[in-house]
């Protein structure tokens, strides 16, 4: 495997937002940004790092995911209080959440139409609407 080449995309991602490419950040960035868009939890990513025999603590994974989110590399999707996903697709889109498989599937932003939204509380405006459509097998 050409290591230099396999780390070039994650390295570009980190340096483009001004993050220092520490070895742990590079390991996690490689898992996240290597190929197609992904939805991961901290636990999933931690398991993947361990499978590669990389020593990264779950706390480091959490901190790195939040750091990447803060600089716009990831989007946080809160399914419920105990279930937070991080999305490598940071463009505007919505999600199906499959309750049986605990999986998020992208819904294109244009596939949901709003006829009417509630009036926001006084002095506030609607900045964004995130839809999670929860589905189950029949
Ligand atoms: Zn998504």
Coordinates of C-alpha atoms and ligand atoms in Angstrom, one line a residue:
X1 CA 0.0 0.0 0.0
X2 CA 1.3 3.4 -0.9
X3 CA 1.0 5.1 2.5
X4 CA 2.0 8.6 1.2
X5 CA -0.8 8.5 -1.3
X6 CA -3.4 7.0 1.1
X7 CA -2.8 9.8 3.6
X8 CA -2.8 12.7 1.1
X9 CA -6.5 13.3 1.0
X10 CA -7.0 13.3 4.8
X11 CA -3.8 15.5 5.1
X12 CA -5.3 18.0 2.7
X13 CA -8.6 18.1 4.6
X14 CA -6.8 18.9 7.9
X15 CA -4.4 21.4 6.6
X16 CA -7.1 23.2 4.6
X17 CA -8.9 24.1 7.8
X18 CA -5.7 24.9 9.7
X19 CA -5.5 21.8 11.9
X20 CA -2.2 20.3 12.8
X21 CA -2.0 16.8 11.4
X22 CA -1.1 14.8 14.5
X23 CA -0.9 11.1 14.1
X24 CA -4.2 10.4 15.9
X25 CA -6.0 13.1 13.8
X26 CA -4.6 11.6 10.7
X27 CA -5.7 8.0 11.6
X28 CA -9.3 9.3 12.2
X29 CA -9.3 11.6 9.2
X30 CA -8.2 8.7 7.0
X31 CA -11.0 6.5 8.3
X32 CA -13.5 9.3 7.8
X33 CA -12.5 10.9 4.6
X34 CA -10.9 8.1 2.6
X35 CA -13.6 7.4 0.2
X36 CA -17.4 7.9 0.1
X37 CA -19.5 10.0 2.5
X38 CA -20.2 8.3 5.8
X39 CA -22.3 8.5 9.0
X40 CA -20.4 7.3 12.0
X41 CA -20.7 7.4 15.8
X42 CA -17.7 7.8 18.1
X43 CA -18.0 4.1 19.0
X44 CA -18.0 2.9 15.4
X45 CA -14.9 5.0 14.6
X46 CA -13.2 3.9 17.7
X47 CA -13.8 0.3 16.8
X48 CA -12.4 0.9 13.3
X49 CA -9.3 2.4 14.7
X50 CA -8.8 -0.5 17.1
X51 CA -9.3 -2.9 14.2
X52 CA -6.3 -1.2 12.5
X53 CA -4.4 -1.8 15.7
X54 CA -4.2 2.0 16.3
X55 CA -4.1 3.1 19.9
X56 CA -6.7 5.9 20.1
X57 CA -8.9 6.3 23.2
X58 CA -12.6 6.7 22.9
X59 CA -12.2 10.1 24.6
X60 CA -9.8 11.2 21.8
X61 CA -12.2 10.0 19.2
X62 CA -15.0 12.1 20.8
X63 CA -12.8 15.1 21.1
X64 CA -11.5 14.8 17.5
X65 CA -15.0 14.4 16.1
X66 CA -16.1 17.5 17.9
X67 CA -13.0 19.4 16.7
X68 CA -13.6 18.3 13.1
X69 CA -17.3 19.4 13.5
X70 CA -16.2 22.8 14.9
X71 CA -14.1 23.5 11.8
X72 CA -16.8 22.4 9.4
X73 CA -15.3 19.0 8.3
X74 CA -18.2 17.1 9.8
X75 CA -21.9 17.7 10.5
X76 CA -23.3 16.5 13.8
X77 CA -26.6 14.6 13.5
X78 CA -28.4 14.1 16.9
X79 CA -30.7 11.2 16.5
X80 CA -31.5 11.2 20.2
X81 CA -29.7 12.0 23.4
X82 CA -27.7 8.8 23.4
X83 CA -27.1 8.5 19.7
X84 CA -25.1 11.1 17.9
X85 CA -23.8 10.6 14.4
X86 CA -21.1 12.5 12.5
X87 CA -21.7 13.1 8.8
X88 CA -18.8 13.6 6.4
X89 CA -21.4 15.1 3.9
X90 CA -21.6 18.7 5.2
X91 CA -24.0 19.8 2.4
X92 CA -27.6 20.5 3.2
X93 CA -29.6 17.3 3.3
X94 CA -31.9 15.3 5.5
X95 CA -31.9 11.7 6.8
X96 CA -33.8 8.5 7.1
X97 CA -33.0 6.8 10.4
X98 CA -33.5 3.0 10.2
X99 CA -34.5 2.0 13.8
X100 CA -33.8 -1.7 13.1
X101 CA -30.3 -1.3 11.8
X102 CA -29.5 2.1 13.5
X103 CA -28.3 3.4 10.2
X104 CA -28.7 6.9 8.7
X105 CA -29.4 7.2 5.0
X106 CA -29.2 10.5 3.1
X107 CA -32.3 12.2 1.7
X108 CA -31.5 14.8 -0.9
X109 CA -32.3 18.3 0.3
X110 CA -34.7 18.9 -2.6
X111 CA -36.7 15.7 -1.9
X112 CA -38.5 17.3 1.1
X113 CA -40.9 20.2 0.5
X114 CA -42.3 22.4 3.3
X115 CA -45.7 24.0 2.8
X116 CA -45.8 25.6 6.2
X117 CA -43.4 26.0 9.1
X118 CA -44.4 27.2 12.6
X119 CA -43.8 30.9 13.3
X120 CA -40.5 31.1 15.3
X121 CA -40.6 32.5 18.9
X122 CA -40.6 36.3 19.1
X123 CA -37.2 37.8 18.1
X124 CA -35.9 34.6 16.5
X125 CA -35.7 33.3 13.0
X126 CA -35.6 29.8 11.5
X127 CA -31.9 29.3 10.7
X128 CA -32.1 25.7 9.5
X129 CA -34.5 22.8 9.4
X130 CA -33.1 19.3 9.9
X131 CA -35.4 16.4 9.2
X132 CA -34.9 12.8 10.5
X133 CA -37.5 10.5 9.1
X134 CA -37.6 7.4 11.4
X135 CA -38.3 4.1 9.6
X136 CA -38.8 0.5 10.7
X137 CA -39.2 -2.7 8.8
X138 CA -42.7 -4.0 8.3
Ligands
LIG1 ZN1 -26.0 12.5 5.7

